Amino acid sequence: MGVYKFDKSFELFERAVKVIPGGVYGHRHPGFFVPGSYPYYVSRAEGCHFWDVDGNEYIDYMCAFGPIVLGYNYPPLEMEMDKWRKKGDAFNLPGEIMVELAEYLTGLITGADWVVFGKNGSDAVTFALQVAREYTERKKVIVAKGAYHGSHPWCTPGQGGILKEEKMYTLSFKFNDLEGLKKLVSENKKEVAAIVITPHHHPVFCDSELPSKEFLEGIEKLCKDEGIIFISDDIRDGFRLDLGGSHEYFGFKPQLIAFGKAMANGYPISACAGTEELKEAATRIYFTGTFHLSTLPMAASLTTLKELKEKKVTEHLFKMGSILAKGLIKLGEEHGQEIKITGPPPIPFMRFADDKDLFKSQLFCAEACKRGIYFHPHHNWFLSFAHTEEDIKKSLEVADVAFKIVEEEFGKK
Amino acid sequence: MEKDLISAGIFLRALLPLLEKICSFDEEAKEIIKGWNLSLMLHFPGEGTTLFFKDGRLKVRREKVLLPSIALYFTSPAKVVKMMFGEKVIPLPWWGIWRISVLKNFEPLAKKIEKYLQADEEFIKDEKNLRFVVSLYLNLILYGVKEVGEKEEKADKIISNTPDGVLQINVLPDGPYGYLQIREGRIYPGEGKWEGKVNAFMEFASLKAAYELFTRRLDGSTGIGLLKIRIRGNIPLVEVLDDILGKLPKYLPQV
């Protein structure tokens, strides 16, 4: 089994750092992977495969960090989009497709009476918070520690350029800790506008966590009793667990729900859906952006959502995710490693049970990547409709080699 | 106020202690301290550092001591900062005034810090010299990060939310080495290799790579992508260091 080289990626990076701060920014920066064992730049993609600028081919388990739910260049979608491209994209006014998509989404998402559109997850979650603040006339927001809600100042995990004042109204508690949350609310009586959670907790660098029934029921009651708006940040989970929204899958009732990623198979669009009582407050938020109303992503979203429904894609994602997880656990055992997989099967996070610092994960993923399987050592993975049992079989063959290298380096557990 | 306190702390506990290494490396420095058998404490309200000169060697303790031979007292951190940034400030030698003649030779000794931190390209062509300069910078960074991390409100919030752990910093292949232990919201720096479990590594591919980063000729993001810096293990620990390291220059004189 050959090992990949990344010469062209490195050459490109050397050019990039001269004209782009850091060469690549945000969570695509090489430092978030294992530099030297991962490509830095991509060339093209098809199905669940992509090729880097050196021509190396990968089976991809990141799906562009979530958006690709049907597969890259999914033919039925791209054929439809070819028709839309002929009509144009950015106009002075929204197109009819905006109304059609909003009608479709409010019919699809459990509890949604209206919807607005942005470009990124961060837009949608921040809009939701603004609606909550407008409605409640309160300042504070409570989020779970380690949760990612975007790159706006109130929630960014970054430090650069952020004033402490911009984060002073953002409070945090431990996910699933209902008592801790209640205490925080009581310490900030009548000051909390919103509680924001992701349907399941998926921080980077550590295990994912499913919500307990008591936790979700407790938040609902707490929000109702205290006049707090319950926001579900469904950017990462959305449409991978349940087409009605992940709150439908886990069984809770948020008043505002943010979607993005999988809703248009890679076309840039996000959305915030809400209940009737918040609609009037939503009209008072000045929500706009240069490309917020472009029509192509809306058309892509409508086609994607219909395809997800027709092809029963979520069932496929659960099935493929489960096969992959079982295969990795079994291979790990064969190499004397206890593998821990957390999160729902369509969005799993893998680590070695005895290695919280992720040394083993970094080596495992690096060796897999150098042999054409694109796992991530620090972030949850994503499955898509394009993944087949054959792809997973090939991936496990490479994982076997990577586990062997981990065993040689670290020994059995 | 916060800024002065941090800058003054860096001067006393990160910059001044570099003299210990300089006095064992630099021939002129060795000559200056020859015959000095005394302790010199520099301090301002609440904080201090003491230099022990004995038998041609210097040992530094990053704390105040009882009854030093000479005690130089700055009435405020701002006074330390003024001196650090080149303004003339006369500290109050409230103890050991009779040995003050030593102080006239202390200034040229202190100037050595600047000389090595601003070493010219010719000087660092020699690997021995480059290793020495890198070891000074590493020391400055380890202890400077502690000052910023524990005293700056914004940085303190980062540190207090960081789980306990040890970050080992290695310059490959032969050192220097250093580490930062974060424990219960405090930072404990040290030279060499941590003997227990290390949670994260930050490794420089060469002395030159470390020198480039330490002197800000290279930023961390670029260095990682170019494989001049390798990070592994608990990456959030490395990110904490990077965040605080980025704040350090604003508290330092432009050496």
PDB file of C-alpha atoms in Angstrom, chain A residues 8-140:
ATOM      1  CA  LYS A   8       2.170  20.446  -4.454  1.00  0.00           C
ATOM      2  CA  SER A   9       0.119  21.227  -1.346  1.00  0.00           C
ATOM      3  CA  PHE A  10       3.271  22.422   0.396  1.00  0.00           C
ATOM      4  CA  GLU A  11       4.358  24.478  -2.631  1.00  0.00           C
ATOM      5  CA  LEU A  12       0.944  26.097  -2.777  1.00  0.00           C
ATOM      6  CA  PHE A  13       1.053  26.819   0.944  1.00  0.00           C
ATOM      7  CA  GLU A  14       4.420  28.558   0.577  1.00  0.00           C
ATOM      8  CA  ARG A  15       2.873  30.773  -2.096  1.00  0.00           C
ATOM      9  CA  ALA A  16      -0.238  31.291   0.003  1.00  0.00           C
ATOM     10  CA  VAL A  17       1.476  32.523   3.163  1.00  0.00           C
ATOM     11  CA  LYS A  18       2.936  35.397   1.195  1.00  0.00           C
ATOM     12  CA  VAL A  19      -0.489  36.728   0.277  1.00  0.00           C
ATOM     13  CA  ILE A  20      -2.948  35.150   2.752  1.00  0.00           C
ATOM     14  CA  PRO A  21      -2.472  35.444   6.547  1.00  0.00           C
ATOM     15  CA  GLY A  22      -1.613  31.983   7.826  1.00  0.00           C
ATOM     16  CA  GLY A  23      -1.933  30.454   4.344  1.00  0.00           C
ATOM     17  CA  VAL A  24      -5.330  28.921   5.159  1.00  0.00           C
ATOM     18  CA  TYR A  25      -7.541  30.320   7.903  1.00  0.00           C
ATOM     19  CA  GLY A  26     -10.137  29.009  10.322  1.00  0.00           C
ATOM     20  CA  HIS A  27     -10.729  25.324  10.924  1.00  0.00           C
ATOM     21  CA  ARG A  28      -9.277  24.334   7.552  1.00  0.00           C
ATOM     22  CA  HIS A  29      -5.808  25.452   8.678  1.00  0.00           C
ATOM     23  CA  PRO A  30      -3.258  22.599   8.565  1.00  0.00           C
ATOM     24  CA  GLY A  31      -2.767  22.883  12.327  1.00  0.00           C
ATOM     25  CA  PHE A  32      -6.260  21.508  12.937  1.00  0.00           C
ATOM     26  CA  PHE A  33      -5.250  18.273  11.160  1.00  0.00           C
ATOM     27  CA  VAL A  34      -1.863  16.553  11.305  1.00  0.00           C
ATOM     28  CA  PRO A  35       0.431  18.719   9.169  1.00  0.00           C
ATOM     29  CA  GLY A  36       2.711  16.702   6.936  1.00  0.00           C
ATOM     30  CA  SER A  37       0.223  13.845   6.714  1.00  0.00           C
ATOM     31  CA  TYR A  38      -2.748  15.707   5.245  1.00  0.00           C
ATOM     32  CA  PRO A  39      -3.199  17.663   2.035  1.00  0.00           C
ATOM     33  CA  TYR A  40      -3.700  21.426   2.309  1.00  0.00           C
ATOM     34  CA  TYR A  41      -5.571  22.059  -0.921  1.00  0.00           C
ATOM     35  CA  VAL A  42      -8.173  20.156  -2.881  1.00  0.00           C
ATOM     36  CA  SER A  43      -8.595  19.824  -6.621  1.00  0.00           C
ATOM     37  CA  ARG A  44     -11.973  18.166  -7.266  1.00  0.00           C
ATOM     38  CA  ALA A  45     -14.539  15.791  -5.761  1.00  0.00           C
ATOM     39  CA  GLU A  46     -17.124  13.253  -6.830  1.00  0.00           C
ATOM     40  CA  GLY A  47     -19.503  11.169  -4.720  1.00  0.00           C
ATOM     41  CA  CYS A  48     -17.712  10.467  -1.429  1.00  0.00           C
ATOM     42  CA  HIS A  49     -14.272  10.837  -3.010  1.00  0.00           C
ATOM     43  CA  PHE A  50     -12.030  13.833  -3.473  1.00  0.00           C
ATOM     44  CA  TRP A  51      -8.660  14.472  -5.048  1.00  0.00           C
ATOM     45  CA  ASP A  52      -6.057  16.847  -3.663  1.00  0.00           C
ATOM     46  CA  VAL A  53      -3.796  19.106  -5.737  1.00  0.00           C
ATOM     47  CA  ASP A  54      -1.135  16.363  -5.829  1.00  0.00           C
ATOM     48  CA  GLY A  55      -3.658  14.032  -7.463  1.00  0.00           C
ATOM     49  CA  ASN A  56      -4.095  11.813  -4.374  1.00  0.00           C
ATOM     50  CA  GLU A  57      -7.568  10.276  -4.077  1.00  0.00           C
ATOM     51  CA  TYR A  58      -9.444   9.947  -0.766  1.00  0.00           C
ATOM     52  CA  ILE A  59     -12.604   8.375   0.555  1.00  0.00           C
ATOM     53  CA  ASP A  60     -13.950  11.337   2.487  1.00  0.00           C
ATOM     54  CA  TYR A  61     -15.510  11.198   5.943  1.00  0.00           C
ATOM     55  CA  MET A  62     -15.715  14.963   6.455  1.00  0.00           C
ATOM     56  CA  CYS A  63     -18.111  15.883   3.622  1.00  0.00           C
ATOM     57  CA  ALA A  64     -16.771  19.460   3.434  1.00  0.00           C
ATOM     58  CA  PHE A  65     -17.296  19.583   7.225  1.00  0.00           C
ATOM     59  CA  GLY A  66     -20.942  18.669   6.839  1.00  0.00           C
ATOM     60  CA  PRO A  67     -22.628  20.273   3.845  1.00  0.00           C
ATOM     61  CA  ILE A  68     -22.198  17.350   1.470  1.00  0.00           C
ATOM     62  CA  VAL A  69     -25.041  15.042   2.440  1.00  0.00           C
ATOM     63  CA  LEU A  70     -25.933  13.559  -0.956  1.00  0.00           C
ATOM     64  CA  GLY A  71     -22.393  13.361  -2.286  1.00  0.00           C
ATOM     65  CA  TYR A  72     -20.119  15.743  -4.180  1.00  0.00           C
ATOM     66  CA  ASN A  73     -21.435  16.687  -7.610  1.00  0.00           C
ATOM     67  CA  TYR A  74     -24.601  14.677  -7.031  1.00  0.00           C
ATOM     68  CA  PRO A  75     -25.952  14.251 -10.606  1.00  0.00           C
ATOM     69  CA  PRO A  76     -29.714  14.782 -10.053  1.00  0.00           C
ATOM     70  CA  LEU A  77     -28.997  17.986  -8.140  1.00  0.00           C
ATOM     71  CA  GLU A  78     -26.396  19.302 -10.585  1.00  0.00           C
ATOM     72  CA  MET A  79     -28.657  18.614 -13.567  1.00  0.00           C
ATOM     73  CA  GLU A  80     -31.383  20.653 -11.904  1.00  0.00           C
ATOM     74  CA  MET A  81     -28.894  23.375 -11.022  1.00  0.00           C
ATOM     75  CA  ASP A  82     -27.723  23.614 -14.635  1.00  0.00           C
ATOM     76  CA  LYS A  83     -31.223  24.796 -15.491  1.00  0.00           C
ATOM     77  CA  TRP A  84     -31.213  27.349 -12.666  1.00  0.00           C
ATOM     78  CA  ARG A  85     -27.755  28.687 -13.550  1.00  0.00           C
ATOM     79  CA  LYS A  86     -29.077  29.772 -16.936  1.00  0.00           C
ATOM     80  CA  LYS A  87     -31.564  32.068 -15.189  1.00  0.00           C
ATOM     81  CA  GLY A  88     -28.971  33.847 -13.017  1.00  0.00           C
ATOM     82  CA  ASP A  89     -28.307  33.974  -9.311  1.00  0.00           C
ATOM     83  CA  ALA A  90     -27.961  37.429  -7.687  1.00  0.00           C
ATOM     84  CA  PHE A  91     -30.784  39.838  -8.436  1.00  0.00           C
ATOM     85  CA  ASN A  92     -32.178  43.075  -7.032  1.00  0.00           C
ATOM     86  CA  LEU A  93     -35.045  41.202  -5.433  1.00  0.00           C
ATOM     87  CA  PRO A  94     -35.696  37.708  -4.152  1.00  0.00           C
ATOM     88  CA  GLY A  95     -37.065  35.111  -6.545  1.00  0.00           C
ATOM     89  CA  GLU A  96     -40.202  33.016  -6.297  1.00  0.00           C
ATOM     90  CA  ILE A  97     -37.993  30.156  -5.147  1.00  0.00           C
ATOM     91  CA  MET A  98     -37.517  31.896  -1.790  1.00  0.00           C
ATOM     92  CA  VAL A  99     -41.220  31.598  -1.030  1.00  0.00           C
ATOM     93  CA  GLU A 100     -41.369  28.033  -2.319  1.00  0.00           C
ATOM     94  CA  LEU A 101     -38.429  27.011  -0.134  1.00  0.00           C
ATOM     95  CA  ALA A 102     -39.880  28.732   2.931  1.00  0.00           C
ATOM     96  CA  GLU A 103     -43.216  26.962   2.354  1.00  0.00           C
ATOM     97  CA  TYR A 104     -41.460  23.636   1.949  1.00  0.00           C
ATOM     98  CA  LEU A 105     -39.335  24.081   5.078  1.00  0.00           C
ATOM     99  CA  THR A 106     -42.224  25.145   7.287  1.00  0.00           C
ATOM    100  CA  GLY A 107     -44.037  22.031   6.121  1.00  0.00           C
ATOM    101  CA  LEU A 108     -41.008  19.847   6.762  1.00  0.00           C
ATOM    102  CA  ILE A 109     -39.608  21.123  10.068  1.00  0.00           C
ATOM    103  CA  THR A 110     -41.597  20.205  13.141  1.00  0.00           C
ATOM    104  CA  GLY A 111     -42.910  23.293  14.918  1.00  0.00           C
ATOM    105  CA  ALA A 112     -41.698  25.815  12.322  1.00  0.00           C
ATOM    106  CA  ASP A 113     -44.132  28.562  11.297  1.00  0.00           C
ATOM    107  CA  TRP A 114     -41.707  30.808   9.446  1.00  0.00           C
ATOM    108  CA  VAL A 115     -38.172  30.850   8.143  1.00  0.00           C
ATOM    109  CA  VAL A 116     -35.462  33.325   7.075  1.00  0.00           C
ATOM    110  CA  PHE A 117     -32.312  32.649   5.062  1.00  0.00           C
ATOM    111  CA  GLY A 118     -28.650  33.492   5.571  1.00  0.00           C
ATOM    112  CA  LYS A 119     -25.409  32.111   4.235  1.00  0.00           C
ATOM    113  CA  ASN A 120     -23.637  30.433   7.147  1.00  0.00           C
ATOM    114  CA  GLY A 121     -24.591  28.669  10.324  1.00  0.00           C
ATOM    115  CA  SER A 122     -23.224  31.550  12.347  1.00  0.00           C
ATOM    116  CA  ASP A 123     -25.655  33.938  10.576  1.00  0.00           C
ATOM    117  CA  ALA A 124     -28.640  31.771  11.441  1.00  0.00           C
ATOM    118  CA  VAL A 125     -27.764  31.177  15.104  1.00  0.00           C
ATOM    119  CA  THR A 126     -26.912  34.834  15.675  1.00  0.00           C
ATOM    120  CA  PHE A 127     -30.190  35.863  14.049  1.00  0.00           C
ATOM    121  CA  ALA A 128     -32.008  33.491  16.413  1.00  0.00           C
ATOM    122  CA  LEU A 129     -30.306  35.113  19.390  1.00  0.00           C
ATOM    123  CA  GLN A 130     -31.266  38.570  18.136  1.00  0.00           C
ATOM    124  CA  VAL A 131     -34.899  37.475  17.839  1.00  0.00           C
ATOM    125  CA  ALA A 132     -34.788  36.109  21.379  1.00  0.00           C
ATOM    126  CA  ARG A 133     -33.302  39.354  22.686  1.00  0.00           C
ATOM    127  CA  GLU A 134     -35.823  41.430  20.789  1.00  0.00           C
ATOM    128  CA  TYR A 135     -38.726  39.342  22.083  1.00  0.00           C
ATOM    129  CA  THR A 136     -37.632  39.088  25.711  1.00  0.00           C
ATOM    130  CA  GLU A 137     -35.894  42.466  25.976  1.00  0.00           C
ATOM    131  CA  ARG A 138     -33.099  40.682  27.850  1.00  0.00           C
ATOM    132  CA  LYS A 139     -29.363  40.576  27.176  1.00  0.00           C
ATOM    133  CA  LYS A 140     -27.896  37.279  28.303  1.00  0.00           C
TER     134      LYS A 140
END
